[in-house]
CSV table of N, CA, C and O in Angstrom, one decimal:
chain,number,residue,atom,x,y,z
A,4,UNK,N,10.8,-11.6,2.4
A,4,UNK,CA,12.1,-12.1,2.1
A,4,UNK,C,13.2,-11.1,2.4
A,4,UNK,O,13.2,-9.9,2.0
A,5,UNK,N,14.3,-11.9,3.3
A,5,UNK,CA,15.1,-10.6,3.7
A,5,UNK,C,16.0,-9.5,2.5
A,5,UNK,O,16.4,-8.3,2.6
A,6,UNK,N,16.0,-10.7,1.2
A,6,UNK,CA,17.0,-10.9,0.4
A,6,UNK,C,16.4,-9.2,-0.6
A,6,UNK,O,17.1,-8.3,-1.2
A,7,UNK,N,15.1,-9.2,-0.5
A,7,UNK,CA,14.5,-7.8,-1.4
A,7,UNK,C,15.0,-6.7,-0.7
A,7,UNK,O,15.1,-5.6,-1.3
A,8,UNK,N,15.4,-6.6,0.5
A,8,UNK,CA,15.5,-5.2,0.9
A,8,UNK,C,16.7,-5.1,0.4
A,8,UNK,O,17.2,-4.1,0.9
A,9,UNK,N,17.7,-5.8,-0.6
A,9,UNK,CA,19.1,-5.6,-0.9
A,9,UNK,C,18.4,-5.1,-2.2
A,9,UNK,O,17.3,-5.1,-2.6
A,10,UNK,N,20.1,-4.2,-3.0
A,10,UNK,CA,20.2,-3.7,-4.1
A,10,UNK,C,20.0,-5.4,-5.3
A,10,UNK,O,20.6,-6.5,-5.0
A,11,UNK,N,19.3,-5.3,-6.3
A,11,UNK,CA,19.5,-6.4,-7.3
A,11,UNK,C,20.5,-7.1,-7.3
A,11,UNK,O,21.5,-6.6,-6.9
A,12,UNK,N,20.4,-8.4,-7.7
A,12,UNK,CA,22.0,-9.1,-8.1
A,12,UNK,C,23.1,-9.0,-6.9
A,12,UNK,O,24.2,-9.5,-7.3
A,13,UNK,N,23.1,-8.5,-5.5
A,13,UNK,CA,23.4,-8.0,-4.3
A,13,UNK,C,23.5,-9.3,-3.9
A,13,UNK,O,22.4,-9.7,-3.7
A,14,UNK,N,24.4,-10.3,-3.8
A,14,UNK,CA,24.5,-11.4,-2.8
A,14,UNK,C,23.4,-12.7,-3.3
A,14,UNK,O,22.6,-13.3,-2.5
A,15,UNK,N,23.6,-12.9,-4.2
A,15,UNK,CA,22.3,-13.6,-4.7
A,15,UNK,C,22.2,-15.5,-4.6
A,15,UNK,O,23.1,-16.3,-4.6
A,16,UNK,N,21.0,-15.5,-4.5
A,16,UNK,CA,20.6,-17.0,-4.1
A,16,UNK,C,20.1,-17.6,-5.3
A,16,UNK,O,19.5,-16.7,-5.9
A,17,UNK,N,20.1,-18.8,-5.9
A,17,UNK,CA,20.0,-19.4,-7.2
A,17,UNK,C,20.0,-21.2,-6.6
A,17,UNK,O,20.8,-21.8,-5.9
A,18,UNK,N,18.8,-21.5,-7.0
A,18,UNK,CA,18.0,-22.9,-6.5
A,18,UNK,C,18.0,-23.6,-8.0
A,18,UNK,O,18.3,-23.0,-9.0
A,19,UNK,N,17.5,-25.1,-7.9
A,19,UNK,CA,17.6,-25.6,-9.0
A,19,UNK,C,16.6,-26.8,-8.5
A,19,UNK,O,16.9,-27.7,-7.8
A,20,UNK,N,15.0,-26.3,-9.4
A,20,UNK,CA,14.0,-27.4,-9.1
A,20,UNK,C,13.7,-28.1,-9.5
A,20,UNK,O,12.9,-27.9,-10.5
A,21,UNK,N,14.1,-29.6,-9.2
A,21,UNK,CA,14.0,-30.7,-10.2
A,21,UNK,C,12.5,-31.4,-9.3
A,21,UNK,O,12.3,-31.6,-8.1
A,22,UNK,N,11.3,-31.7,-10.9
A,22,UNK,CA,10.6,-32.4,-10.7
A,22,UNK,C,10.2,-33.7,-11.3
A,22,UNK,O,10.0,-33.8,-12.5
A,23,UNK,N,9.9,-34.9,-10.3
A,23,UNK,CA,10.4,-36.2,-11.5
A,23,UNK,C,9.1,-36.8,-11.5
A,23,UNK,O,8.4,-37.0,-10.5
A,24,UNK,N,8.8,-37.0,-12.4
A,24,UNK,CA,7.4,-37.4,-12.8
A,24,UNK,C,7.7,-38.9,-13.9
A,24,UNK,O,8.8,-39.1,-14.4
A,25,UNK,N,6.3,-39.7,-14.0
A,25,UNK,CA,6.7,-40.8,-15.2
A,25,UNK,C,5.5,-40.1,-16.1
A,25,UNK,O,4.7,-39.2,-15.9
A,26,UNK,N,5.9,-41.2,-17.4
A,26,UNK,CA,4.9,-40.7,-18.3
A,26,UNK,C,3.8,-41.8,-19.1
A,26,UNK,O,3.5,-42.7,-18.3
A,27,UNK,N,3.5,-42.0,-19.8
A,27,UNK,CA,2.6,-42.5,-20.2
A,27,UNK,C,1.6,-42.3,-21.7
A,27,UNK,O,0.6,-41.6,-21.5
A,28,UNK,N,1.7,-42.7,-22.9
A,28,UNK,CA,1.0,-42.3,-23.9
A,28,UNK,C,0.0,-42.5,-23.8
A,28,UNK,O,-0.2,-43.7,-23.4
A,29,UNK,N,-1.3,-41.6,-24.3
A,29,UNK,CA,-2.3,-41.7,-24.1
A,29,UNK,C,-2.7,-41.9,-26.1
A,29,UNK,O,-3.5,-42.7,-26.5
A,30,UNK,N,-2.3,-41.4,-26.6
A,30,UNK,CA,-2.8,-41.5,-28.0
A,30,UNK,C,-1.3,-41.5,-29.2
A,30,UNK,O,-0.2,-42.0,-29.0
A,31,UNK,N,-1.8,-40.8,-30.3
A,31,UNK,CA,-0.4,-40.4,-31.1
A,31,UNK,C,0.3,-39.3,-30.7
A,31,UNK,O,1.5,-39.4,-31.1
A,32,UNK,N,-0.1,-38.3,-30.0
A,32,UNK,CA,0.9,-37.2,-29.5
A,32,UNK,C,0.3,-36.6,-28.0
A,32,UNK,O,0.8,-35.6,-27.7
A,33,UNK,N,-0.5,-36.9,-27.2
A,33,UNK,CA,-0.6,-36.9,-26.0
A,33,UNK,C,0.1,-38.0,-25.0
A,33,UNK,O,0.0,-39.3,-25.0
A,34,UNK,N,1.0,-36.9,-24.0
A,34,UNK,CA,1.2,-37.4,-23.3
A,34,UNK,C,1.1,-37.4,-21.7
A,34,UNK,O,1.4,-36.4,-21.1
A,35,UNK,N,0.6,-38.7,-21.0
A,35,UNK,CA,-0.3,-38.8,-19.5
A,35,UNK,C,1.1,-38.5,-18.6
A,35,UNK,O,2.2,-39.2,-18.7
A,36,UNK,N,0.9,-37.4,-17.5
A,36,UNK,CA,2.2,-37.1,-16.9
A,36,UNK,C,1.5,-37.6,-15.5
A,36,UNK,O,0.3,-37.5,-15.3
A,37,UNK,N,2.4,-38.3,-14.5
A,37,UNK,CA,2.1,-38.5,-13.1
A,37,UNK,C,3.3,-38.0,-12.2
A,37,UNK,O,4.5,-38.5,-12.1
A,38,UNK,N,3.0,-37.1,-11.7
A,38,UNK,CA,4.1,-36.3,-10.6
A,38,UNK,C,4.7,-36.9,-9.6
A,38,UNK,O,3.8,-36.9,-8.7
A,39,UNK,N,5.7,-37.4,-9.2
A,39,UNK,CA,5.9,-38.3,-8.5
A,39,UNK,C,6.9,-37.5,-7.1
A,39,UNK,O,6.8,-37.9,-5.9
A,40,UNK,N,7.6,-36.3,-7.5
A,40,UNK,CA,8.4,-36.1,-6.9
A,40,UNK,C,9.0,-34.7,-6.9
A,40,UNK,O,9.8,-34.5,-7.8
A,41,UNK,N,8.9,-33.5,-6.0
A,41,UNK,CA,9.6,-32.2,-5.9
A,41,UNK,C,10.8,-32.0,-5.0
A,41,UNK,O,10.6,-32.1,-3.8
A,42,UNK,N,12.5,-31.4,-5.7
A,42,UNK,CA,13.4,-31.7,-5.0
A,42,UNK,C,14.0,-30.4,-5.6
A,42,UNK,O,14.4,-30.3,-6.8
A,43,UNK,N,14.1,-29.3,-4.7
A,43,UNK,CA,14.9,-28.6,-4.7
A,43,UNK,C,16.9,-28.5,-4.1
A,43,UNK,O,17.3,-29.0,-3.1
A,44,UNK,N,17.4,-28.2,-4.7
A,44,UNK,CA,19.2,-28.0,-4.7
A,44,UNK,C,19.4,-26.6,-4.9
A,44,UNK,O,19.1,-25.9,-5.9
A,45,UNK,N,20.5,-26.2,-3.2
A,45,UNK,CA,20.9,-24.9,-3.6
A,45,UNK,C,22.1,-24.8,-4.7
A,45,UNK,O,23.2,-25.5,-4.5
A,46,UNK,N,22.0,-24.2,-5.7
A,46,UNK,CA,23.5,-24.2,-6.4
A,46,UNK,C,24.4,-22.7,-5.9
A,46,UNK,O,25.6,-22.6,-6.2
A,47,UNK,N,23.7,-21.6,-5.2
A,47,UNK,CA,24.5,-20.3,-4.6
A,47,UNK,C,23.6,-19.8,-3.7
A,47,UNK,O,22.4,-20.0,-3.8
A,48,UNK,N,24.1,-19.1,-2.7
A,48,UNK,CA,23.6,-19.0,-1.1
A,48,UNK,C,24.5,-17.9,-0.9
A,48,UNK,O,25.8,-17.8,-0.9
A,49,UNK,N,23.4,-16.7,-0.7
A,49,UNK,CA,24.2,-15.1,-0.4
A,49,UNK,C,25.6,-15.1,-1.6
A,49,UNK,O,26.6,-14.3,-1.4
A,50,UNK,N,25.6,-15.7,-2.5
A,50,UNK,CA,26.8,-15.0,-3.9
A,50,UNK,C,27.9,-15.9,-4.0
A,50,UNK,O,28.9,-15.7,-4.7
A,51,UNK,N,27.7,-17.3,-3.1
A,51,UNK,CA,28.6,-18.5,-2.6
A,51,UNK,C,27.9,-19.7,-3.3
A,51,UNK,O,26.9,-20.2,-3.0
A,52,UNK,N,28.4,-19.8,-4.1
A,52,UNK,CA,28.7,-20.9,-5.5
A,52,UNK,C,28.7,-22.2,-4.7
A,52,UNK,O,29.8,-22.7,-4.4
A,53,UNK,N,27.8,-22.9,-4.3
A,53,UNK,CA,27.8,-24.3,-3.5
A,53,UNK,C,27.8,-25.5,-5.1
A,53,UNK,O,27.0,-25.7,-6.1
A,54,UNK,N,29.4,-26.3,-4.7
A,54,UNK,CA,29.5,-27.2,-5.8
A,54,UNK,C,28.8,-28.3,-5.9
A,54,UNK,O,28.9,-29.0,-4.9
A,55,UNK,N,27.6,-28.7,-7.1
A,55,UNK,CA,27.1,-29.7,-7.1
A,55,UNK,C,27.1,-31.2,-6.1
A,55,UNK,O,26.2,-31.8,-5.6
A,56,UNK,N,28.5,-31.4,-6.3
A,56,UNK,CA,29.1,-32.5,-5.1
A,56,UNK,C,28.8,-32.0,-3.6
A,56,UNK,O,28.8,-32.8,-2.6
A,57,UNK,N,28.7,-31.1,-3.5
A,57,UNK,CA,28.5,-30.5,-1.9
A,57,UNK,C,27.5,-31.1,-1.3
A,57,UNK,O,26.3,-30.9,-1.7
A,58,UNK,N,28.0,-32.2,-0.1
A,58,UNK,CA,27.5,-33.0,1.2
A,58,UNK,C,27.0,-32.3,2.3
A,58,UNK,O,26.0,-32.8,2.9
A,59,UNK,N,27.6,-30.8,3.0
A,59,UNK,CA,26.9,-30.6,3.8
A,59,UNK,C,25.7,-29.5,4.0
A,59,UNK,O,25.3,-29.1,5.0
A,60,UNK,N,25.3,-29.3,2.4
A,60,UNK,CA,23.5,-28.7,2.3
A,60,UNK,C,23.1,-29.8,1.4
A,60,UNK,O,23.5,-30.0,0.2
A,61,UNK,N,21.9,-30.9,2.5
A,61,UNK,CA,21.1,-32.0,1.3
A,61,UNK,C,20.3,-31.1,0.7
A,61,UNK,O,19.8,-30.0,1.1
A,62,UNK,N,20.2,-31.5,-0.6
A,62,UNK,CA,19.3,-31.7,-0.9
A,62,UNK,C,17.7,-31.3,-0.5
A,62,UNK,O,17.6,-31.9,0.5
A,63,UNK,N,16.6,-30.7,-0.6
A,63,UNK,CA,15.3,-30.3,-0.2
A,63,UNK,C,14.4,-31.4,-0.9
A,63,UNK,O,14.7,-31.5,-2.1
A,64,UNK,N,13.1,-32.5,-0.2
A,64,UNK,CA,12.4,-32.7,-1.3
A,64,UNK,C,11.1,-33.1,-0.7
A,64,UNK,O,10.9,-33.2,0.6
A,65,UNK,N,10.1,-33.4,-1.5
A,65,UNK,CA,8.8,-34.1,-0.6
A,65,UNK,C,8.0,-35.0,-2.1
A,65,UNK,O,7.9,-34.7,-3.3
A,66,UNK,N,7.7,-35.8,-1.5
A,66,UNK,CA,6.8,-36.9,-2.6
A,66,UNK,C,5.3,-36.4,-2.4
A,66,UNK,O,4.7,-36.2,-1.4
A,67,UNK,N,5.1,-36.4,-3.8
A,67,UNK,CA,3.8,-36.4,-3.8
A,67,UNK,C,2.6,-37.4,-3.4
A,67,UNK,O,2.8,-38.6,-3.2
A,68,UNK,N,1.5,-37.0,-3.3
A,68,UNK,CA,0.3,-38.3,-3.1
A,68,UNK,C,-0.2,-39.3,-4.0
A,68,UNK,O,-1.2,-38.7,-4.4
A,69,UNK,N,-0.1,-40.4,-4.5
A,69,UNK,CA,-0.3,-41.0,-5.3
A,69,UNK,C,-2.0,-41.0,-5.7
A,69,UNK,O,-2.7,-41.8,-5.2
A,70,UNK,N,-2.5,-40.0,-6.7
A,70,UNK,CA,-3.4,-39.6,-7.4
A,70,UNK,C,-4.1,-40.7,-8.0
A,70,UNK,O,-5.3,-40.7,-8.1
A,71,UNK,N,-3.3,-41.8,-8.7
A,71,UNK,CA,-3.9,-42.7,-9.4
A,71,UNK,C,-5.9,-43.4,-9.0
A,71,UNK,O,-6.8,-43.9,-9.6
A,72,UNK,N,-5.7,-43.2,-8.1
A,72,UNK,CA,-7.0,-44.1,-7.1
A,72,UNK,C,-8.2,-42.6,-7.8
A,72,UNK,O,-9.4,-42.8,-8.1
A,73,UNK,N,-7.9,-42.1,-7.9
A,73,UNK,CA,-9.0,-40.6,-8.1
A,73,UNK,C,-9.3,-40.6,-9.3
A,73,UNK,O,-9.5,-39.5,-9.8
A,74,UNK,N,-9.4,-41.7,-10.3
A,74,UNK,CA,-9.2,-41.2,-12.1
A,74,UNK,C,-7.9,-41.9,-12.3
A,74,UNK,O,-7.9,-41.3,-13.4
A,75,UNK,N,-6.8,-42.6,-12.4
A,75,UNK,CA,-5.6,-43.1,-12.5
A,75,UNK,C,-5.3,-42.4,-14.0
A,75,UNK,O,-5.8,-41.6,-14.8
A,76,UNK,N,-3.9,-43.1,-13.8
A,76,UNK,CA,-2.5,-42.3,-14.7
A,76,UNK,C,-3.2,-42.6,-16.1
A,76,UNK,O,-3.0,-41.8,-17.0
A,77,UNK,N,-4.1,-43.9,-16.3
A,77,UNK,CA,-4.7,-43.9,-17.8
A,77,UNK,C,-5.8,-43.2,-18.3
A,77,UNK,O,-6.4,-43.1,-19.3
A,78,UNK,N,-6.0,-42.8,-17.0
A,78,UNK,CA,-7.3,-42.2,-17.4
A,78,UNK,C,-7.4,-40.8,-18.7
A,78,UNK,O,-6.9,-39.7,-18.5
A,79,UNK,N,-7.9,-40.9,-19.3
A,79,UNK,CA,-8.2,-39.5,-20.4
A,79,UNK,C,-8.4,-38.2,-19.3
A,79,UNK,O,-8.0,-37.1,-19.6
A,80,UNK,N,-9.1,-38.6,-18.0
A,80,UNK,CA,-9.6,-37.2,-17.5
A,80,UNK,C,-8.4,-37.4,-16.3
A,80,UNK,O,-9.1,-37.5,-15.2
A,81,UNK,N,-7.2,-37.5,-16.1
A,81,UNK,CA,-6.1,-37.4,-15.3
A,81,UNK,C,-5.5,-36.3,-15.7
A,81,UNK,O,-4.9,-36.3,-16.8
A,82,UNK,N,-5.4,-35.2,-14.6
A,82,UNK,CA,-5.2,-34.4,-14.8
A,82,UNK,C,-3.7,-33.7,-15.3
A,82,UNK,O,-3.6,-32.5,-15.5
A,83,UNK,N,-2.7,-34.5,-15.5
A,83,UNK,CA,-1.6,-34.2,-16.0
A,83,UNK,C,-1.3,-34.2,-17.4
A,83,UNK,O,-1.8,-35.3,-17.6
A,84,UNK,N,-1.0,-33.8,-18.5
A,84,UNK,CA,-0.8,-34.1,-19.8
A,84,UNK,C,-0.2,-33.2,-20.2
A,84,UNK,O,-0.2,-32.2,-19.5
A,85,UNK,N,0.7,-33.4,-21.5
A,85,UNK,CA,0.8,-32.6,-22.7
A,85,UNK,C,0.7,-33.3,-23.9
A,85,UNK,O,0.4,-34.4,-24.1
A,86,UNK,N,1.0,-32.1,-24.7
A,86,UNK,CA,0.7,-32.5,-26.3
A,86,UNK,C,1.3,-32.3,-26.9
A,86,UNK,O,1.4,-31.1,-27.1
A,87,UNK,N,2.4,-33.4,-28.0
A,87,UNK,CA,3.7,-33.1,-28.5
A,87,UNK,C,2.9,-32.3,-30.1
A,87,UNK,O,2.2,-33.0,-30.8
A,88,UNK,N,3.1,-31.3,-30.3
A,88,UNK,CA,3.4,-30.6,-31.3
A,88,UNK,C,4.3,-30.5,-32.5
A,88,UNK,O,4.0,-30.3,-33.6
A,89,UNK,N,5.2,-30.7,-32.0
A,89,UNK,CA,6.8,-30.5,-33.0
A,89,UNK,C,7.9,-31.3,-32.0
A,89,UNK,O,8.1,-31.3,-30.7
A,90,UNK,N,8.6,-31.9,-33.0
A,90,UNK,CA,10.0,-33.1,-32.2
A,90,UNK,C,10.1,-33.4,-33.4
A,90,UNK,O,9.3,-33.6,-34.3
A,91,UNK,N,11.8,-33.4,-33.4
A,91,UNK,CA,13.1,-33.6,-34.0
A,91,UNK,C,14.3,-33.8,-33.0
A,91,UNK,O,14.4,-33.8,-31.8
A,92,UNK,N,15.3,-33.9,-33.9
A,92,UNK,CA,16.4,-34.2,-32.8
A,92,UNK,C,16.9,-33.3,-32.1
A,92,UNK,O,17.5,-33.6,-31.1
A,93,UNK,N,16.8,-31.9,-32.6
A,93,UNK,CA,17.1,-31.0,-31.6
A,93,UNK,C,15.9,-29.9,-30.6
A,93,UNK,O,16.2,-29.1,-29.8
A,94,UNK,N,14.6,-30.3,-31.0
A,94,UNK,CA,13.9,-29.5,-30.7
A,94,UNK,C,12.6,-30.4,-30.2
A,94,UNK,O,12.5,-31.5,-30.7
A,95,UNK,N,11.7,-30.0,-29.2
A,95,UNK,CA,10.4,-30.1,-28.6
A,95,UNK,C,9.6,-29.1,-28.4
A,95,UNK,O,9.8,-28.4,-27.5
A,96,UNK,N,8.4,-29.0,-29.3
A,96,UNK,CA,7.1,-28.0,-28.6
A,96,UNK,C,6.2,-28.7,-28.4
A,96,UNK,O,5.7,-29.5,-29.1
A,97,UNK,N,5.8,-28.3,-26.6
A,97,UNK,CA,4.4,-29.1,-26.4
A,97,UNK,C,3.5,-28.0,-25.6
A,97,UNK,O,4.0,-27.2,-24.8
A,98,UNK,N,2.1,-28.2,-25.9
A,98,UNK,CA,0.9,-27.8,-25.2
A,98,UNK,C,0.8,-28.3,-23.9
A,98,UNK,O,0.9,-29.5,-23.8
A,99,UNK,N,0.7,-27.5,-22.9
A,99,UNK,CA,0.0,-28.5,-21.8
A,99,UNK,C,-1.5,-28.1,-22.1
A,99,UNK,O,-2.0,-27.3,-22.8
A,100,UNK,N,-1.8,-28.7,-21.4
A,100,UNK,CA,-2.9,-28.7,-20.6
A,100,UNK,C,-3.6,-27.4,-19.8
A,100,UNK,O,-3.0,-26.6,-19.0
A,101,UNK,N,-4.9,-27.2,-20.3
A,101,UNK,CA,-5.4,-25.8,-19.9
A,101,UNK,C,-5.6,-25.2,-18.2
A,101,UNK,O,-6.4,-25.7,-17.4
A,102,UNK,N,-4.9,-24.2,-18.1
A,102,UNK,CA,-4.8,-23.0,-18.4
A,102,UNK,C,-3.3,-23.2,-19.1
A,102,UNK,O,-2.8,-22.1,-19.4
A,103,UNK,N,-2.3,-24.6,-19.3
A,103,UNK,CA,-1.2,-24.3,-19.6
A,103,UNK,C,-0.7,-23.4,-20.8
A,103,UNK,O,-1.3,-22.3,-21.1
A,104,UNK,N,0.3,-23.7,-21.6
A,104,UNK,CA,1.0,-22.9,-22.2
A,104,UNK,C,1.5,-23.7,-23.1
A,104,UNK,O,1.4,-25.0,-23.1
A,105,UNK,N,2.1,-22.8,-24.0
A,105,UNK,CA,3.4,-24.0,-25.2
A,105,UNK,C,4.7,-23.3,-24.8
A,105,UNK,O,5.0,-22.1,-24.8
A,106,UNK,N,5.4,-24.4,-24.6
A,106,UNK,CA,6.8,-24.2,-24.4
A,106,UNK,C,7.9,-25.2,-25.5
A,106,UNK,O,8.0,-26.5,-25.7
A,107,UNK,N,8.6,-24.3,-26.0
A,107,UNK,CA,9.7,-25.0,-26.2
A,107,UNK,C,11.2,-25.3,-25.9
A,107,UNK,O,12.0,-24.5,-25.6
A,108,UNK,N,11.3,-26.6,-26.1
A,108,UNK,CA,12.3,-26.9,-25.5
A,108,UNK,C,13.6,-27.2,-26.4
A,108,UNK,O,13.2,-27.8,-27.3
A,109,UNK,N,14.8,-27.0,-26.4
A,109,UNK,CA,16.2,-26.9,-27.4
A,109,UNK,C,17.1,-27.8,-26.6
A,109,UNK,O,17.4,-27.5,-25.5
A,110,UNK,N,17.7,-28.9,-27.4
A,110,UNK,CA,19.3,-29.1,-27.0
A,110,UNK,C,19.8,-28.6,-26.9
A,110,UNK,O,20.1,-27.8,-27.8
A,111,UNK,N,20.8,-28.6,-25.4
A,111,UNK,CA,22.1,-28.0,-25.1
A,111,UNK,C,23.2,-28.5,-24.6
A,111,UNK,O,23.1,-29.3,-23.7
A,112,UNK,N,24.1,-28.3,-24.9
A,112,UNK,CA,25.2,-29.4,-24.9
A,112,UNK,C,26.1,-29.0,-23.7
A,112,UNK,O,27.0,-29.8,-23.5
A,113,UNK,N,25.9,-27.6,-22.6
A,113,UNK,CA,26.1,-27.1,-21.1
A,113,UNK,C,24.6,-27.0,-20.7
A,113,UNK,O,23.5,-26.7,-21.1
A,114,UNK,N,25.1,-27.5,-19.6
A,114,UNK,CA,23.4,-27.1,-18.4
A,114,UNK,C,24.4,-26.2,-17.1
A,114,UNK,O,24.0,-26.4,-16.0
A,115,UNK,N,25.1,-25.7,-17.2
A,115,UNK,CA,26.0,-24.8,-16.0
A,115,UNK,C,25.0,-23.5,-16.6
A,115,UNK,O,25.0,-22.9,-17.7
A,116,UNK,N,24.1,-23.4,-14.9
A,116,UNK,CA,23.5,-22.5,-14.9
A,116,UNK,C,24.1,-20.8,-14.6
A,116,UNK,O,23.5,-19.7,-14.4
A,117,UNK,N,25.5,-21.1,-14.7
A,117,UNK,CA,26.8,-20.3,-14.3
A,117,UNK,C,27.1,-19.6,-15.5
A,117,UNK,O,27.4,-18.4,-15.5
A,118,UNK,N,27.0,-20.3,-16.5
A,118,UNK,CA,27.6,-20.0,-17.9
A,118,UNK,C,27.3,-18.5,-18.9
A,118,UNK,O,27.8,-18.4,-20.0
């Protein structure tokens, strides 16, 4: 990447990967995830702030293959899941699925990744 041979923070590029999936309950706190969709948006390009509304860079994206035929979305052994741990109104921790992780997640009342 050309962008490493620069000094840090030097003109910098900032993407924004939205992945849309549906979901599915499998029990009382598992939940069956089906991937439906990966779409990347530049939000800065070389240190140039591209505004959300901006028409002339689309959007990046590609659909995934519909997996359901292999094991489908109800299946117990479908490979997508997590596992709600803790929820309230301002907070989510969930397990994925192994080798995954626990992550949690907080309300925020800005998503300006600028901020």
């Amino acid at each position: 990447r050309p962008q490493a041979a620069l000094p840090p923070g030097f003109l910098p590029t900032l993407v924004r990967a939205k992945v849309i999936t549906s979901t599915q309950r499998r029990n009382d706190n598992r939940i069956g995830l089906i991937f439906e969709r990966a779409e990347i948006r530049p939000l800065q390009i070389l240190g140039v702030e591209i505004p959300l509304d901006a028409k002339f860079i689309p959007d990046v994206g590609i659909d995934f293959p519909n997996v359901s035929m292999l094991g489908g979305s109800n299946s117990e052994d479908s490979p997508g899941y997590f596992d709600v741990l803790y929820l309230d109104e301002d907070m989510l921790v969930i397990a994925q699925n192994e080798p995954g992780g626990v992550f949690v997640s907080v309300k925020a009342d800005n998503t300006d990744p600028f901020l």
